[in-house]
Amino acid sequence: IDLPWDSPITWWVCLVVYDFLYYWFHRAAHEINLFWAAHQVHHSSEYYNLSTALRQSALQRFTSWFFYMPLALAIPPTQFIVHDQFNLLYQFWIHTECVNKLGPLEYIFNTPSHHRVHHGINRYCIDKNFGGVFIIWDRMFGTFQAEGDKIYYGVVHPVETFNPLWTMIHPWVHIIKSVWNAKGLTTKLNIL
Protein backbone atom coordinates (compact mmCIF):
# COMPACT_ATOMS: atom_id res chain seq x y z
CA ILE A 1 0.00 0.00 0.00
CA ASP A 2 1.35 3.40 -0.92
CA LEU A 3 -0.45 6.27 0.81
CA PRO A 4 0.69 9.76 -0.22
CA TRP A 5 2.16 11.77 2.66
CA ASP A 6 0.13 14.90 1.80
CA SER A 7 -3.28 13.23 1.64
CA PRO A 8 -5.78 13.99 4.45
CA ILE A 9 -6.81 10.33 4.28
CA THR A 10 -3.25 9.30 5.17
CA TRP A 11 -3.28 11.64 8.17
CA TRP A 12 -6.61 10.31 9.47
CA VAL A 13 -5.70 6.66 8.85
CA CYS A 14 -2.42 7.12 10.67
CA LEU A 15 -4.12 8.87 13.61
CA VAL A 16 -6.61 6.05 14.11
CA VAL A 17 -4.29 3.11 13.36
CA TYR A 18 -1.44 4.50 15.47
CA ASP A 19 -3.77 4.91 18.44
CA PHE A 20 -5.19 1.40 17.92
CA LEU A 21 -1.66 -0.05 17.96
CA TYR A 22 -0.79 2.13 20.96
CA TYR A 23 -3.73 0.58 22.83
CA TRP A 24 -2.31 -2.92 22.26
CA PHE A 25 1.22 -1.88 23.19
CA HIS A 26 -0.01 -0.13 26.34
CA ARG A 27 -2.17 -3.09 27.32
CA ALA A 28 0.78 -5.45 26.84
CA ALA A 29 2.93 -3.07 28.92
CA HIS A 30 0.59 -3.77 31.84
CA GLU A 31 0.03 -7.49 31.28
CA ILE A 32 3.52 -8.80 30.37
CA ASN A 33 6.21 -8.50 33.05
CA LEU A 34 9.06 -7.63 30.65
CA PHE A 35 7.02 -4.76 29.22
CA TRP A 36 5.76 -3.68 32.65
CA ALA A 37 9.37 -3.45 33.84
CA ALA A 38 9.96 -0.79 31.19
CA HIS A 39 6.64 0.99 31.75
CA GLN A 40 6.27 1.03 35.55
CA VAL A 41 8.45 4.15 35.92
CA HIS A 42 5.55 6.13 34.50
CA HIS A 43 3.17 4.73 37.12
CA SER A 44 5.50 4.87 40.11
CA SER A 45 4.51 8.37 41.25
CA GLU A 46 2.03 8.50 44.10
CA TYR A 47 0.89 11.89 42.82
CA TYR A 48 -1.09 12.53 39.67
CA ASN A 49 -0.14 15.74 37.91
CA LEU A 50 1.52 16.94 34.73
CA SER A 51 4.96 15.92 36.00
CA THR A 52 3.70 12.31 36.07
CA ALA A 53 3.36 12.49 32.29
CA LEU A 54 7.07 13.24 32.05
CA ARG A 55 8.12 10.16 34.04
CA GLN A 56 9.16 7.98 31.14
CA SER A 57 11.62 5.10 31.19
CA ALA A 58 14.60 5.24 28.86
CA LEU A 59 13.95 1.54 28.21
CA GLN A 60 10.34 1.67 27.04
CA ARG A 61 11.18 2.24 23.35
CA PHE A 62 12.91 -1.16 23.38
CA THR A 63 9.60 -2.84 24.22
CA SER A 64 7.25 -0.81 22.03
CA TRP A 65 8.76 -0.45 18.56
CA PHE A 66 7.52 -3.72 17.05
CA PHE A 67 3.87 -2.95 17.86
CA TYR A 68 4.05 -0.19 15.28
CA MET A 69 5.66 -2.24 12.51
CA PRO A 70 2.34 -2.73 10.65
CA LEU A 71 2.31 1.03 10.00
CA ALA A 72 5.50 0.63 7.95
CA LEU A 73 3.43 -1.22 5.33
CA ALA A 74 1.39 1.85 4.40
CA ILE A 75 2.30 5.01 6.31
CA PRO A 76 5.17 7.28 5.23
CA PRO A 77 7.83 7.59 7.98
CA THR A 78 7.23 11.33 8.37
CA GLN A 79 3.56 10.68 9.13
CA PHE A 80 4.52 8.06 11.69
CA ILE A 81 6.93 10.40 13.47
CA VAL A 82 4.36 13.21 13.60
CA HIS A 83 1.64 10.93 14.98
CA ASP A 84 4.01 9.32 17.46
CA GLN A 85 4.72 12.76 18.90
CA PHE A 86 1.09 13.88 18.62
CA ASN A 87 -0.03 10.88 20.65
CA LEU A 88 2.57 11.61 23.32
CA LEU A 89 1.68 15.31 23.47
CA TYR A 90 -2.03 14.57 23.69
CA GLN A 91 -1.39 12.35 26.68
CA PHE A 92 0.51 15.07 28.53
CA TRP A 93 -2.56 17.18 29.36
CA ILE A 94 -4.65 14.27 30.64
CA HIS A 95 -2.31 13.77 33.62
CA THR A 96 -4.19 16.12 35.92
CA GLU A 97 -6.75 16.18 38.69
CA CYS A 98 -7.67 19.78 37.80
CA VAL A 99 -10.00 18.85 34.92
CA ASN A 100 -13.24 17.10 35.78
CA LYS A 101 -15.49 15.21 33.35
CA LEU A 102 -15.80 16.56 29.80
CA GLY A 103 -19.36 15.62 28.86
CA PRO A 104 -19.91 13.83 25.54
CA LEU A 105 -16.16 13.89 24.76
CA GLU A 106 -15.83 11.17 27.43
CA TYR A 107 -17.44 8.65 25.03
CA ILE A 108 -14.75 8.97 22.35
CA PHE A 109 -11.58 10.51 23.78
CA ASN A 110 -9.24 9.58 26.58
CA THR A 111 -9.78 12.33 29.16
CA PRO A 112 -8.21 13.23 32.51
CA SER A 113 -11.04 11.34 34.24
CA HIS A 114 -10.39 8.15 32.24
CA HIS A 115 -6.64 8.40 32.68
CA ARG A 116 -6.91 8.95 36.43
CA VAL A 117 -8.56 5.53 36.57
CA HIS A 118 -5.71 4.09 34.52
CA HIS A 119 -3.13 5.37 37.04
CA GLY A 120 -5.09 4.24 40.07
CA ILE A 121 -4.06 1.37 42.32
CA ASN A 122 -7.61 0.84 43.61
CA ARG A 123 -8.89 -2.63 42.75
CA TYR A 124 -11.42 -1.22 40.25
CA CYS A 125 -8.67 0.71 38.44
CA ILE A 126 -6.11 -2.05 37.80
CA ASP A 127 -5.50 -2.78 34.09
CA LYS A 128 -8.13 -0.37 32.79
CA ASN A 129 -8.29 2.47 30.21
CA PHE A 130 -5.23 1.83 28.01
CA GLY A 131 -6.20 4.15 25.14
CA GLY A 132 -3.89 6.99 24.13
CA VAL A 133 -6.06 9.54 22.32
CA PHE A 134 -9.25 7.49 21.95
CA ILE A 135 -11.09 5.61 24.71
CA ILE A 136 -13.16 3.69 22.13
CA TRP A 137 -10.65 0.81 22.10
CA ASP A 138 -11.21 0.22 25.81
CA ARG A 139 -14.95 0.31 25.29
CA MET A 140 -14.64 -2.20 22.42
CA PHE A 141 -12.27 -4.63 24.16
CA GLY A 142 -13.75 -4.60 27.67
CA THR A 143 -11.03 -2.64 29.49
CA PHE A 144 -13.01 0.57 30.05
CA GLN A 145 -13.75 1.75 33.58
CA ALA A 146 -15.43 5.02 34.53
CA GLU A 147 -14.08 7.02 37.45
CA GLY A 148 -15.76 6.09 40.72
CA ASP A 149 -14.39 6.10 44.27
CA LYS A 150 -11.45 8.28 45.31
CA ILE A 151 -8.37 7.15 43.42
CA TYR A 152 -5.00 6.34 45.01
CA TYR A 153 -1.97 6.49 42.73
CA GLY A 154 1.34 4.69 42.39
CA VAL A 155 2.18 1.04 41.85
CA VAL A 156 0.86 -1.90 43.85
CA HIS A 157 4.40 -2.71 45.04
CA PRO A 158 5.86 0.78 45.71
CA VAL A 159 9.44 1.54 44.68
CA GLU A 160 10.14 3.46 47.92
CA THR A 161 12.99 5.53 46.49
CA PHE A 162 13.48 8.81 44.71
CA ASN A 163 16.56 7.50 42.89
CA PRO A 164 15.59 7.66 39.19
CA LEU A 165 18.10 5.01 38.12
CA TRP A 166 16.91 2.48 40.72
CA THR A 167 13.28 3.29 39.88
CA MET A 168 14.05 2.35 36.27
CA ILE A 169 16.05 -0.85 36.89
CA HIS A 170 14.54 -2.34 40.06
CA PRO A 171 11.75 -4.25 38.25
CA TRP A 172 14.38 -5.81 35.95
CA VAL A 173 16.34 -6.92 39.01
CA HIS A 174 13.16 -8.40 40.47
CA ILE A 175 12.43 -10.32 37.24
CA ILE A 176 16.00 -11.67 37.05
CA LYS A 177 15.90 -12.81 40.70
CA SER A 178 12.47 -14.40 40.21
CA VAL A 179 13.56 -16.28 37.09
CA TRP A 180 16.80 -17.38 38.78
CA ASN A 181 14.92 -18.76 41.81
CA ALA A 182 12.08 -20.39 39.86
CA LYS A 183 12.03 -24.14 39.33
CA GLY A 184 11.55 -25.44 35.80
CA LEU A 185 11.67 -23.79 32.39
CA THR A 186 7.89 -23.31 32.11
CA THR A 187 7.76 -21.44 35.42
CA LYS A 188 10.73 -19.29 34.41
CA LEU A 189 9.09 -18.38 31.08
CA ASN A 190 5.77 -17.59 32.80
CA ILE A 191 7.54 -15.02 34.97
CA LEU A 192 8.62 -13.12 31.88
Tab-separated table of C-alpha atoms in Angstrom:
chain	number	residue	atom	x	y	z
A	1	ILE	CA	0.000	0.000	0.000
A	2	ASP	CA	1.352	3.404	-0.916
A	3	LEU	CA	-0.450	6.266	0.815
A	4	PRO	CA	0.692	9.763	-0.222
A	5	TRP	CA	2.156	11.771	2.661
A	6	ASP	CA	0.133	14.897	1.804
A	7	SER	CA	-3.282	13.226	1.644
A	8	PRO	CA	-5.784	13.992	4.448
A	9	ILE	CA	-6.811	10.327	4.285
A	10	THR	CA	-3.249	9.295	5.174
A	11	TRP	CA	-3.283	11.636	8.172
A	12	TRP	CA	-6.606	10.314	9.475
A	13	VAL	CA	-5.705	6.664	8.847
A	14	CYS	CA	-2.421	7.123	10.669
A	15	LEU	CA	-4.118	8.866	13.613
A	16	VAL	CA	-6.615	6.048	14.107
A	17	VAL	CA	-4.287	3.110	13.357
A	18	TYR	CA	-1.435	4.501	15.472
A	19	ASP	CA	-3.767	4.905	18.438
A	20	PHE	CA	-5.186	1.402	17.918
A	21	LEU	CA	-1.663	-0.054	17.964
A	22	TYR	CA	-0.792	2.126	20.956
A	23	TYR	CA	-3.733	0.581	22.828
A	24	TRP	CA	-2.314	-2.920	22.265
A	25	PHE	CA	1.219	-1.882	23.187
A	26	HIS	CA	-0.015	-0.132	26.338
A	27	ARG	CA	-2.165	-3.091	27.324
A	28	ALA	CA	0.785	-5.448	26.842
A	29	ALA	CA	2.929	-3.068	28.916
A	30	HIS	CA	0.588	-3.772	31.835
A	31	GLU	CA	0.029	-7.486	31.279
A	32	ILE	CA	3.519	-8.797	30.375
A	33	ASN	CA	6.213	-8.497	33.045
A	34	LEU	CA	9.060	-7.625	30.655
A	35	PHE	CA	7.024	-4.762	29.219
A	36	TRP	CA	5.764	-3.675	32.647
A	37	ALA	CA	9.375	-3.447	33.838
A	38	ALA	CA	9.956	-0.790	31.185
A	39	HIS	CA	6.635	0.994	31.753
A	40	GLN	CA	6.271	1.030	35.547
A	41	VAL	CA	8.447	4.150	35.921
A	42	HIS	CA	5.549	6.133	34.497
A	43	HIS	CA	3.170	4.727	37.120
A	44	SER	CA	5.503	4.870	40.112
A	45	SER	CA	4.514	8.373	41.246
A	46	GLU	CA	2.033	8.499	44.104
A	47	TYR	CA	0.890	11.888	42.817
A	48	TYR	CA	-1.092	12.529	39.674
A	49	ASN	CA	-0.142	15.735	37.914
A	50	LEU	CA	1.524	16.943	34.730
A	51	SER	CA	4.964	15.915	35.998
A	52	THR	CA	3.704	12.309	36.072
A	53	ALA	CA	3.358	12.489	32.289
A	54	LEU	CA	7.068	13.235	32.050
A	55	ARG	CA	8.118	10.158	34.041
A	56	GLN	CA	9.162	7.983	31.136
A	57	SER	CA	11.619	5.096	31.191
A	58	ALA	CA	14.596	5.235	28.857
A	59	LEU	CA	13.946	1.536	28.209
A	60	GLN	CA	10.341	1.674	27.037
A	61	ARG	CA	11.178	2.235	23.350
A	62	PHE	CA	12.911	-1.159	23.383
A	63	THR	CA	9.601	-2.844	24.218
A	64	SER	CA	7.249	-0.808	22.033
A	65	TRP	CA	8.761	-0.454	18.560
A	66	PHE	CA	7.525	-3.721	17.050
A	67	PHE	CA	3.873	-2.954	17.864
A	68	TYR	CA	4.051	-0.185	15.283
A	69	MET	CA	5.664	-2.244	12.512
A	70	PRO	CA	2.337	-2.727	10.651
A	71	LEU	CA	2.312	1.032	9.999
A	72	ALA	CA	5.501	0.629	7.945
A	73	LEU	CA	3.430	-1.222	5.334
A	74	ALA	CA	1.391	1.851	4.404
A	75	ILE	CA	2.303	5.007	6.310
A	76	PRO	CA	5.171	7.277	5.229
A	77	PRO	CA	7.828	7.591	7.981
A	78	THR	CA	7.234	11.334	8.366
A	79	GLN	CA	3.561	10.684	9.134
A	80	PHE	CA	4.517	8.055	11.693
A	81	ILE	CA	6.933	10.405	13.469
A	82	VAL	CA	4.359	13.211	13.604
A	83	HIS	CA	1.637	10.926	14.980
A	84	ASP	CA	4.007	9.318	17.460
A	85	GLN	CA	4.722	12.758	18.901
A	86	PHE	CA	1.090	13.884	18.624
A	87	ASN	CA	-0.033	10.876	20.646
A	88	LEU	CA	2.571	11.608	23.319
A	89	LEU	CA	1.678	15.310	23.465
A	90	TYR	CA	-2.032	14.571	23.689
A	91	GLN	CA	-1.395	12.347	26.683
A	92	PHE	CA	0.507	15.074	28.534
A	93	TRP	CA	-2.557	17.180	29.359
A	94	ILE	CA	-4.646	14.266	30.639
A	95	HIS	CA	-2.311	13.765	33.617
A	96	THR	CA	-4.191	16.123	35.923
A	97	GLU	CA	-6.748	16.184	38.688
A	98	CYS	CA	-7.668	19.782	37.796
A	99	VAL	CA	-9.996	18.849	34.921
A	100	ASN	CA	-13.242	17.103	35.777
A	101	LYS	CA	-15.494	15.212	33.353
A	102	LEU	CA	-15.801	16.564	29.799
A	103	GLY	CA	-19.361	15.620	28.859
A	104	PRO	CA	-19.909	13.825	25.539
A	105	LEU	CA	-16.157	13.886	24.762
A	106	GLU	CA	-15.833	11.173	27.430
A	107	TYR	CA	-17.439	8.651	25.032
A	108	ILE	CA	-14.749	8.974	22.350
A	109	PHE	CA	-11.576	10.514	23.783
A	110	ASN	CA	-9.241	9.581	26.585
A	111	THR	CA	-9.777	12.328	29.157
A	112	PRO	CA	-8.212	13.229	32.511
A	113	SER	CA	-11.040	11.336	34.244
A	114	HIS	CA	-10.390	8.152	32.244
A	115	HIS	CA	-6.645	8.404	32.681
A	116	ARG	CA	-6.908	8.952	36.425
A	117	VAL	CA	-8.559	5.525	36.566
A	118	HIS	CA	-5.705	4.091	34.516
A	119	HIS	CA	-3.130	5.374	37.035
A	120	GLY	CA	-5.087	4.240	40.074
A	121	ILE	CA	-4.063	1.369	42.320
A	122	ASN	CA	-7.611	0.842	43.613
A	123	ARG	CA	-8.887	-2.634	42.745
A	124	TYR	CA	-11.419	-1.217	40.251
A	125	CYS	CA	-8.667	0.713	38.439
A	126	ILE	CA	-6.113	-2.050	37.798
A	127	ASP	CA	-5.500	-2.778	34.092
A	128	LYS	CA	-8.133	-0.368	32.786
A	129	ASN	CA	-8.290	2.472	30.209
A	130	PHE	CA	-5.231	1.829	28.008
A	131	GLY	CA	-6.197	4.152	25.138
A	132	GLY	CA	-3.889	6.992	24.129
A	133	VAL	CA	-6.060	9.536	22.320
A	134	PHE	CA	-9.249	7.495	21.952
A	135	ILE	CA	-11.089	5.610	24.710
A	136	ILE	CA	-13.155	3.689	22.134
A	137	TRP	CA	-10.646	0.808	22.102
A	138	ASP	CA	-11.205	0.221	25.814
A	139	ARG	CA	-14.948	0.308	25.290
A	140	MET	CA	-14.638	-2.196	22.417
A	141	PHE	CA	-12.266	-4.629	24.161
A	142	GLY	CA	-13.751	-4.599	27.671
A	143	THR	CA	-11.035	-2.641	29.492
A	144	PHE	CA	-13.009	0.566	30.054
A	145	GLN	CA	-13.754	1.749	33.579
A	146	ALA	CA	-15.426	5.023	34.527
A	147	GLU	CA	-14.077	7.024	37.453
A	148	GLY	CA	-15.760	6.092	40.720
A	149	ASP	CA	-14.393	6.101	44.275
A	150	LYS	CA	-11.452	8.284	45.312
A	151	ILE	CA	-8.369	7.149	43.417
A	152	TYR	CA	-5.003	6.345	45.010
A	153	TYR	CA	-1.974	6.495	42.727
A	154	GLY	CA	1.342	4.693	42.388
A	155	VAL	CA	2.177	1.038	41.853
A	156	VAL	CA	0.856	-1.903	43.848
A	157	HIS	CA	4.403	-2.708	45.042
A	158	PRO	CA	5.864	0.780	45.707
A	159	VAL	CA	9.436	1.540	44.682
A	160	GLU	CA	10.142	3.458	47.924
A	161	THR	CA	12.990	5.527	46.491
A	162	PHE	CA	13.483	8.811	44.710
A	163	ASN	CA	16.559	7.502	42.892
A	164	PRO	CA	15.593	7.656	39.194
A	165	LEU	CA	18.104	5.010	38.123
A	166	TRP	CA	16.910	2.484	40.722
A	167	THR	CA	13.283	3.288	39.883
A	168	MET	CA	14.054	2.345	36.274
A	169	ILE	CA	16.050	-0.852	36.895
A	170	HIS	CA	14.539	-2.342	40.061
A	171	PRO	CA	11.753	-4.250	38.246
A	172	TRP	CA	14.376	-5.812	35.954
A	173	VAL	CA	16.338	-6.921	39.011
A	174	HIS	CA	13.161	-8.399	40.475
A	175	ILE	CA	12.434	-10.315	37.242
A	176	ILE	CA	16.001	-11.665	37.051
A	177	LYS	CA	15.898	-12.806	40.699
A	178	SER	CA	12.468	-14.399	40.211
A	179	VAL	CA	13.564	-16.280	37.090
A	180	TRP	CA	16.799	-17.378	38.780
A	181	ASN	CA	14.923	-18.758	41.812
A	182	ALA	CA	12.079	-20.386	39.858
A	183	LYS	CA	12.028	-24.137	39.330
A	184	GLY	CA	11.546	-25.439	35.795
A	185	LEU	CA	11.667	-23.794	32.386
A	186	THR	CA	7.893	-23.311	32.115
A	187	THR	CA	7.757	-21.436	35.423
A	188	LYS	CA	10.730	-19.291	34.412
A	189	LEU	CA	9.093	-18.377	31.083
A	190	ASN	CA	5.769	-17.591	32.799
A	191	ILE	CA	7.540	-15.020	34.966
A	192	LEU	CA	8.618	-13.117	31.883
